[in-house]
Short mmCIF file of C-alpha atoms in Angstrom, two decimals:
data_model
loop_
_atom_site.label_atom_id
_atom_site.label_comp_id
_atom_site.label_asym_id
_atom_site.label_seq_id
_atom_site.Cartn_x
_atom_site.Cartn_y
_atom_site.Cartn_z
CA MET A 20 1.19 49.34 101.92
CA VAL A 21 -0.90 51.41 104.33
CA ILE A 22 0.78 53.71 106.83
CA ASN A 23 -1.10 54.98 109.88
CA PRO A 24 -0.95 58.78 109.85
CA ARG A 25 -0.15 58.83 113.56
CA ALA A 26 1.52 56.15 115.65
CA GLY A 27 -0.84 56.94 118.48
CA GLY A 28 -3.88 56.18 116.35
CA ALA A 29 -6.39 58.37 114.57
CA GLY A 30 -6.57 61.79 116.11
CA LEU A 31 -3.98 61.06 118.79
CA SER A 32 -0.67 62.85 119.13
CA SER A 33 2.47 60.74 119.18
CA ASP A 34 6.22 61.26 119.05
CA LEU A 35 6.70 57.80 117.58
CA PRO A 36 6.94 57.43 113.79
CA PRO A 37 3.78 56.27 111.98
CA PHE A 38 3.01 52.54 112.01
CA ILE A 39 3.11 50.38 108.90
CA VAL A 40 -0.09 48.36 108.38
CA SER A 41 -0.16 46.16 105.30
CA THR A 42 -1.20 42.83 103.81
CA ASP A 43 1.48 43.17 101.12
CA CYS A 44 4.49 40.86 101.08
CA PHE A 45 7.48 43.17 101.60
CA SER A 46 10.34 42.84 99.15
CA SER A 47 13.47 41.11 100.44
CA PHE A 48 16.53 42.78 101.88
CA PRO A 49 19.74 43.13 99.90
CA THR A 50 21.68 39.87 99.78
CA GLY A 51 25.17 39.28 101.10
CA ASN A 52 24.67 38.26 104.73
CA VAL A 53 26.24 35.22 106.38
CA ALA A 54 24.64 31.87 105.60
CA GLU A 55 21.68 31.18 107.89
CA SER A 56 23.11 27.84 108.97
CA SER A 57 25.65 29.74 111.06
CA LEU A 58 23.05 31.75 112.99
CA LEU A 59 23.40 29.68 116.17
CA SER A 60 27.17 30.19 116.19
CA VAL A 61 27.39 33.95 115.49
CA ALA A 62 27.54 36.40 118.38
CA PRO A 63 25.10 39.37 118.62
CA PRO A 64 25.96 42.55 116.68
CA GLY A 65 27.62 44.25 119.66
CA ILE A 66 26.12 47.70 119.09
CA SER A 67 27.02 50.13 121.89
CA LEU A 68 24.50 52.31 123.72
CA GLU A 69 26.02 55.40 122.13
CA ASP A 70 25.75 53.94 118.63
CA ALA A 71 22.19 52.76 119.28
CA SER A 72 21.22 56.27 120.37
CA HIS A 73 22.66 57.72 117.16
CA ILE A 74 20.88 55.12 115.02
CA ALA A 75 17.53 55.81 116.69
CA LYS A 76 17.87 59.54 116.04
CA ARG A 77 19.36 59.39 112.52
CA VAL A 78 17.17 56.61 111.12
CA PHE A 79 13.88 57.00 112.98
CA GLY A 80 14.00 60.52 114.39
CA VAL A 81 13.48 59.44 118.00
CA SER A 82 15.54 60.01 121.12
CA GLY A 83 15.27 59.57 124.86
CA GLU A 84 16.40 57.36 127.72
CA ILE A 85 17.96 54.22 126.27
CA ARG A 86 19.18 50.93 127.75
CA ILE A 87 20.30 47.59 126.38
CA LEU A 88 18.10 44.48 126.72
CA SER A 89 19.23 40.85 126.95
CA SER A 90 19.11 38.92 123.69
CA GLU A 91 20.57 35.65 122.50
CA ARG A 92 21.10 36.68 118.88
CA ASP A 93 20.37 40.38 118.29
CA SER A 94 21.19 43.75 119.85
CA ASN A 95 18.00 45.13 121.38
CA PHE A 96 17.52 48.52 123.04
CA TYR A 97 14.67 49.96 125.08
CA ILE A 98 13.93 53.64 124.42
CA ARG A 99 11.68 55.88 126.51
CA LEU A 100 10.90 59.05 124.60
CA THR A 101 10.58 62.39 126.36
CA SER A 102 6.81 62.11 125.80
CA GLY A 103 6.79 58.91 127.91
CA GLU A 104 6.14 56.65 124.91
CA GLN A 105 8.28 53.53 124.62
CA ALA A 106 9.97 51.80 121.71
CA LEU A 107 12.27 48.87 120.92
CA LEU A 108 15.25 49.40 118.64
CA LYS A 109 16.19 46.03 117.17
CA ILE A 110 19.53 45.50 115.40
CA THR A 111 19.43 42.06 113.78
CA ASN A 112 22.23 39.50 113.85
CA VAL A 113 24.27 39.59 110.64
CA ALA A 114 23.77 35.84 110.23
CA GLU A 115 19.98 36.15 110.17
CA ASN A 116 18.60 35.48 106.70
CA ARG A 117 17.39 38.91 105.58
CA ASP A 118 14.46 37.45 103.72
CA VAL A 119 13.39 35.88 107.03
CA THR A 120 13.64 39.26 108.77
CA ALA A 121 11.51 40.74 105.99
CA MET A 122 8.96 37.97 106.59
CA GLN A 123 8.78 38.71 110.32
CA THR A 124 8.34 42.41 109.63
CA ALA A 125 5.63 41.79 107.03
CA ALA A 126 3.84 39.44 109.43
CA LEU A 127 3.50 42.15 112.08
CA ALA A 128 2.15 44.56 109.47
CA HIS A 129 -0.27 41.86 108.28
CA ILE A 130 -1.56 41.19 111.81
CA ALA A 131 -2.07 44.93 112.32
CA ALA A 132 -4.22 44.95 109.16
CA VAL A 133 -6.34 41.81 109.66
CA ASN A 134 -6.76 41.76 113.45
CA PRO A 135 -5.64 45.03 115.06
CA SER A 136 -7.01 43.87 118.43
CA LEU A 137 -4.20 41.34 118.83
CA PRO A 138 -1.62 42.73 121.29
CA VAL A 139 1.49 42.58 119.09
CA GLN A 140 4.14 45.19 118.41
CA ARG A 141 3.75 47.66 115.56
CA ILE A 142 6.44 48.44 112.98
CA CYS A 143 7.47 52.11 112.91
CA GLN A 144 8.62 53.58 109.63
CA THR A 145 12.04 55.13 109.09
CA LEU A 146 12.42 58.82 108.25
CA SER A 147 12.48 57.74 104.61
CA GLY A 148 9.18 55.87 105.02
CA GLU A 149 10.56 52.31 105.01
CA PRO A 150 10.02 49.42 107.50
CA TRP A 151 13.80 49.08 108.08
CA GLU A 152 17.22 50.45 107.23
CA MET A 153 20.63 48.84 106.83
CA ILE A 154 23.25 50.10 109.29
CA GLU A 155 26.94 49.34 109.73
CA GLY A 156 28.01 47.58 112.91
CA PRO A 157 31.33 47.86 114.79
CA SER A 158 32.86 45.06 112.69
CA GLY A 159 31.97 46.81 109.45
CA GLN A 160 29.17 44.34 108.63
CA GLU A 161 25.68 45.49 107.71
CA HIS A 162 22.72 44.86 110.02
CA VAL A 163 18.98 45.43 109.71
CA ALA A 164 17.69 48.18 112.01
CA ARG A 165 13.99 48.33 112.92
CA LEU A 166 11.98 50.33 115.44
CA LEU A 167 8.98 48.65 117.05
CA THR A 168 6.53 49.74 119.68
CA PHE A 169 7.27 48.46 123.18
CA ILE A 170 4.63 46.43 125.01
CA ASP A 171 4.88 47.40 128.65
CA GLY A 172 3.95 45.11 131.50
CA THR A 173 5.23 42.10 133.39
CA MET A 174 6.69 39.15 131.51
CA LEU A 175 4.83 35.93 132.23
CA HIS A 176 7.98 34.18 133.47
CA ALA A 177 8.29 36.82 136.22
CA ALA A 178 4.63 36.69 137.25
CA THR A 179 2.46 34.52 139.48
CA PRO A 180 -0.39 33.73 137.10
CA ARG A 181 -3.92 32.95 138.15
CA SER A 182 -5.33 29.70 136.78
CA THR A 183 -7.36 31.51 134.11
CA VAL A 184 -4.19 32.74 132.42
CA TYR A 185 -3.37 29.32 130.96
CA GLN A 186 -6.62 28.97 129.06
CA GLY A 187 -5.97 32.52 127.87
CA ILE A 188 -2.60 31.44 126.46
CA GLY A 189 -4.34 28.86 124.30
CA VAL A 190 -7.02 31.30 123.18
CA LEU A 191 -4.49 33.99 122.26
CA LEU A 192 -2.24 31.56 120.39
CA ALA A 193 -5.19 30.24 118.37
CA GLN A 194 -6.29 33.80 117.56
CA LEU A 195 -2.78 34.63 116.39
CA THR A 196 -2.67 31.46 114.28
CA LYS A 197 -5.96 32.42 112.64
CA ALA A 198 -4.67 35.94 111.96
CA LEU A 199 -1.62 34.46 110.22
CA ARG A 200 -3.64 31.91 108.27
CA GLY A 201 -3.84 34.15 105.20
CA PHE A 202 -0.21 35.26 105.39
CA PHE A 203 2.55 33.83 103.27
CA HIS A 204 6.10 34.85 102.43
CA PRO A 205 8.73 33.21 100.19
CA ALA A 206 11.10 32.92 103.17
CA ALA A 207 8.61 30.87 105.22
CA GLY A 208 10.21 27.58 104.27
CA HIS A 209 13.62 28.39 105.71
CA ALA A 210 15.28 25.73 107.84
CA LEU A 211 15.16 26.81 111.49
CA GLN A 212 16.75 24.53 114.05
CA TRP A 213 14.07 25.45 116.62
CA ASP A 214 11.40 24.09 114.26
CA ILE A 215 10.29 20.74 115.68
CA LYS A 216 9.91 19.21 112.24
CA HIS A 217 13.71 19.47 111.89
CA ALA A 218 14.44 17.70 115.20
CA GLY A 219 16.43 15.00 113.42
CA ARG A 220 19.16 17.55 112.66
CA LEU A 221 19.92 17.94 116.36
CA ARG A 222 21.97 14.74 116.69
CA PRO A 223 25.38 16.43 116.33
CA MET A 224 24.49 18.83 119.17
CA LEU A 225 23.74 16.05 121.67
CA GLU A 226 27.44 15.64 122.41
CA ALA A 227 27.26 18.97 124.29
CA VAL A 228 24.74 17.50 126.79
CA GLU A 229 26.97 16.73 129.77
CA ASN A 230 24.78 14.14 131.51
CA SER A 231 25.39 10.83 129.72
CA ASP A 232 22.07 9.26 130.79
CA LEU A 233 20.15 12.28 129.52
CA ARG A 234 22.15 12.21 126.30
CA LYS A 235 21.11 8.58 125.71
CA ARG A 236 17.44 9.39 126.42
CA LEU A 237 17.51 12.22 123.91
CA ALA A 238 19.15 10.00 121.29
CA LEU A 239 16.40 7.39 121.74
CA LEU A 240 13.74 10.07 121.36
CA LEU A 241 15.35 11.17 118.10
CA ASP A 242 15.29 7.55 116.93
CA ARG A 243 11.53 7.54 117.56
CA PHE A 244 11.17 10.86 115.75
CA ASP A 245 12.96 9.60 112.65
CA ALA A 246 11.11 6.27 112.52
CA GLU A 247 7.56 7.15 113.62
CA ILE A 248 6.86 10.88 114.00
CA ALA A 249 8.57 12.61 111.09
CA PRO A 250 6.75 10.48 108.47
CA GLN A 251 3.39 11.72 109.84
CA LEU A 252 4.14 15.44 109.82
CA PRO A 253 3.58 16.06 106.07
CA ARG A 254 -0.08 14.98 106.51
CA LEU A 255 -0.82 17.70 109.08
CA ARG A 256 -2.15 21.24 108.62
CA THR A 257 0.70 23.69 108.14
CA GLN A 258 1.09 27.44 107.92
CA ILE A 259 3.33 30.25 109.15
CA VAL A 260 3.25 30.35 112.97
CA HIS A 261 4.90 32.21 115.86
CA ASN A 262 6.81 29.10 116.99
CA ASP A 263 8.06 30.51 120.32
CA PHE A 264 5.04 31.14 122.58
CA ASN A 265 7.10 30.90 125.76
CA PRO A 266 6.78 32.83 129.07
CA HIS A 267 9.65 35.15 128.09
CA ASN A 268 7.64 36.26 125.04
CA LEU A 269 4.25 36.82 126.71
CA VAL A 270 3.32 39.97 128.62
CA VAL A 271 0.72 39.97 131.41
CA ASP A 272 -1.15 42.74 133.20
CA ARG A 273 0.70 42.54 136.54
CA VAL A 274 2.76 40.28 138.80
CA ASP A 275 -0.43 38.71 140.14
CA ALA A 276 -1.41 38.05 136.54
CA SER A 277 -5.02 37.68 135.50
CA ARG A 278 -4.74 38.19 131.74
CA LEU A 279 -2.31 38.38 128.82
CA THR A 280 -1.59 41.82 127.38
CA GLY A 281 1.08 41.24 124.77
CA ILE A 282 2.99 38.92 122.42
CA ILE A 283 6.59 39.72 121.50
CA ASP A 284 9.51 38.22 119.55
CA PHE A 285 8.47 36.82 116.17
CA GLY A 286 12.10 35.86 115.51
CA ASP A 287 11.39 32.11 115.24
CA MET A 288 8.51 32.35 112.78
CA VAL A 289 8.41 29.46 110.33
CA HIS A 290 6.06 27.44 108.11
CA THR A 291 5.38 24.24 110.06
CA PRO A 292 2.48 22.09 111.34
CA ILE A 293 0.27 24.22 113.57
CA ILE A 294 0.31 21.48 116.20
CA CYS A 295 4.07 22.05 116.57
CA ASP A 296 3.30 25.65 117.50
CA LEU A 297 0.86 24.50 120.18
CA ALA A 298 3.41 21.95 121.43
CA VAL A 299 5.91 24.75 121.96
CA ALA A 300 3.39 26.72 124.03
CA CYS A 301 2.42 23.70 126.15
CA SER A 302 6.01 22.62 126.79
CA TYR A 303 6.70 25.54 129.15
CA HIS A 304 3.79 24.82 131.49
CA ILE A 305 4.29 21.26 132.70
CA THR A 306 4.70 21.28 136.47
CA ASP A 307 6.02 18.91 139.15
CA ASP A 308 2.99 19.07 141.44
CA ALA A 309 -0.01 16.75 141.88
CA GLU A 310 -1.48 17.81 138.51
CA PRO A 311 1.55 18.27 136.25
CA LEU A 312 -0.51 18.46 133.05
CA ARG A 313 -3.23 20.81 134.33
CA ARG A 314 -1.79 24.00 132.84
CA ALA A 315 -0.95 22.39 129.51
CA ALA A 316 -4.47 20.94 129.40
CA ASP A 317 -5.94 24.39 130.01
CA ILE A 318 -3.85 25.76 127.14
CA VAL A 319 -5.10 22.99 124.83
CA GLY A 320 -8.69 23.64 125.91
CA GLY A 321 -8.37 27.37 125.25
CA TYR A 322 -6.79 26.75 121.86
CA PHE A 323 -9.43 24.20 120.88
CA SER A 324 -12.24 26.62 121.76
CA VAL A 325 -11.00 28.93 118.99
CA LEU A 326 -9.31 26.53 116.57
CA PRO A 327 -10.33 22.83 116.83
CA LEU A 328 -7.66 20.17 116.39
CA ASP A 329 -7.74 16.94 114.39
CA GLU A 330 -7.48 13.58 116.15
CA GLU A 331 -4.08 12.92 114.57
CA GLU A 332 -2.81 16.25 115.86
CA LEU A 333 -3.97 15.53 119.39
CA THR A 334 -2.37 12.07 119.31
CA LEU A 335 1.01 13.49 118.27
CA LEU A 336 0.95 16.41 120.69
CA PRO A 337 2.73 14.72 123.67
CA ASP A 338 5.61 13.51 121.49
CA LEU A 339 5.93 16.96 119.92
CA ILE A 340 6.06 18.52 123.40
CA ARG A 341 8.86 16.13 124.34
CA LEU A 342 10.68 17.03 121.13
CA ARG A 343 10.49 20.70 122.04
CA HIS A 344 12.13 19.85 125.37
CA LEU A 345 14.78 17.91 123.51
CA THR A 346 15.35 20.84 121.15
CA THR A 347 15.80 23.23 124.07
CA LEU A 348 18.20 20.95 125.91
CA ALA A 349 20.32 20.20 122.84
CA ILE A 350 20.59 23.73 121.45
CA THR A 351 21.11 25.48 124.78
CA SER A 352 23.78 22.99 125.87
CA TRP A 353 25.60 23.49 122.58
CA ARG A 354 25.35 27.28 122.71
CA ALA A 355 26.28 27.53 126.40
CA ARG A 356 29.46 25.60 125.71
CA ARG A 357 30.27 27.97 122.83
CA TYR A 358 29.37 31.18 124.72
CA PRO A 359 30.07 30.51 128.44
CA GLU A 360 29.89 34.23 129.26
CA ASN A 361 26.18 34.19 128.30
CA ALA A 362 25.43 30.69 129.59
CA SER A 363 22.97 31.71 132.33
CA TYR A 364 20.74 33.47 129.80
CA ILE A 365 21.06 30.74 127.19
CA MET A 366 20.22 27.98 129.71
CA ARG A 367 17.31 29.80 131.36
CA ASN A 368 14.73 27.23 130.16
CA ALA A 369 16.82 24.07 130.56
CA ALA A 370 15.52 23.06 134.01
CA ALA A 371 11.89 23.43 132.94
CA SER A 372 12.60 21.41 129.79
CA LEU A 373 14.13 18.57 131.76
CA ARG A 374 11.19 18.60 134.19
CA GLY A 375 8.70 18.49 131.32
CA LEU A 376 10.54 15.64 129.65
CA ASP A 377 10.59 13.67 132.90
CA VAL A 378 6.88 14.19 133.51
CA ILE A 379 5.73 12.95 130.11
CA ASP A 380 8.17 10.04 130.23
CA GLN A 381 6.77 9.03 133.63
CA ILE A 382 3.10 9.49 132.73
CA GLY A 383 3.51 8.08 129.22
CA ALA A 384 2.72 9.67 125.88
CA ALA A 385 -0.57 7.76 125.48
CA THR A 386 -1.91 8.81 128.90
CA THR A 387 -0.75 12.39 128.32
CA ALA A 388 -2.65 12.41 125.02
CA GLN A 389 -5.79 11.22 126.82
CA VAL A 390 -5.56 14.07 129.34
CA LEU A 391 -5.04 16.71 126.64
CA ARG A 392 -7.76 15.21 124.43
CA ALA A 393 -10.22 15.33 127.34
CA ALA A 394 -9.44 19.04 127.83
CA ALA A 395 -10.05 19.68 124.15
CA LEU A 396 -13.38 17.83 124.14
CA SER A 397 -14.47 19.64 127.30
CA ALA A 398 -13.75 22.98 125.61
CA LYS A 399 -15.74 21.84 122.59
CA GLN A 400 -18.76 20.94 124.73
CA GLU A 401 -18.61 24.27 126.57
CA HIS A 402 -18.45 26.09 123.23
CA VAL A 403 -21.55 24.24 121.97
CA GLN A 404 -23.47 25.05 125.15
#
C-alpha cells in the first residue's frame, strides 16, 4: 500500500488526511453483518449530524461545517473544513456485504495508482492509517466509516449539457473500464440485483408495479431475457465495472455543461459483461424528441473510440438497455412501496426509464442496434483518420 504524504499532493498543504493509493487487494472487513440479500430492504444507518461530526473528528481528525446528503442505502455527510477543503463522510448500510465495501475502497485506490488523471474520489486514511474504521450506529450495530474527497461541481442531472458532453460520457466510461481492467477482488462475484445479468431474479418484484399493462410488458421482457439473452452473456467480455454511470453520479463543470469533471458512487460495482456497464450509461439518455437515440449513440461512439466493442456486444446492447429500464422500474416500485417516506428520491429515475423503454419498443431493438452500430463505426473511422 502506498500512502500520499499529503492529501493535497506533493508539496501542497492540506488539512485532509493523506490519500491511500494502492494496487493491493485490501483484506476483508470483519464478518457478522446482515446477509447481503436483505440490502434492498434495510433502512439507512440513521446517523445523526452530531454523531457524524464526532466520528469525523475522532476517526479522521477533521472537523468543519457538516450537512447530511440524500442516499438510498447509506448515511452520507458533506464536510467543509475550515481550510475550505471538502470531504464526504460515508457510513455504510449494515446490510452491505463488507467484502464488497472493501472491494469498492480498493478499486478507488487502484484507480488512483494506475490512472491518477481520472476524476474519481480519493480514500483518506484514518488517524490509525487505515482505509476505514468500524463504528457503532444508534441501533448498536456496526457500520463501516470512510472519508473520501468531495468532487465539487454541478451534477449532470441538474445541468443543461452541450451536445459534446454525451460523447464525453462514453469516453470517460471507457477510460474507467480500462483502468479497472487489471483490478480484481474476491468479492467481485457477489449477486447484486442492479446487475443486468441477474435480471431474471426481478420477477417477484414486478407485483409492486402498479400499472397492470406495464407489469405485463416487463414480464414478457423477462421471458425474452431468460430464453434468449441470458444464455449469451457468458460468452461476452467481463470484468469489474462501475455499473451505475447515471446523471446523479456524474459531475460537470457548470450548469451550462461542456465537460465532465467527476465520477462518484462506486457502490454498485460488480463483475459483469462490460456491455452491461455501457447499457446502464446509455439508458439514462434516451429522449422523446425527433432524435431519441442521438445522445445514446454519441455515448456509444465515444466509448468505441477508446474501447472497441464486438459485434455480439453491439447486437445485444438495445435489449440490455431495456433490461436496465426494467430493473429500475421493478426495484424502485418495490422499494417505494416499502419506504413511502423516501418514495420521491427512490423513484427519481422511473419516468426516464419508462420513456426509454417506450422508445426502444417503438423503434425496435434491431433498428436501435443499427443506429448504435453506425455511431460506433463512425467513431472507428474518425479514430483511423
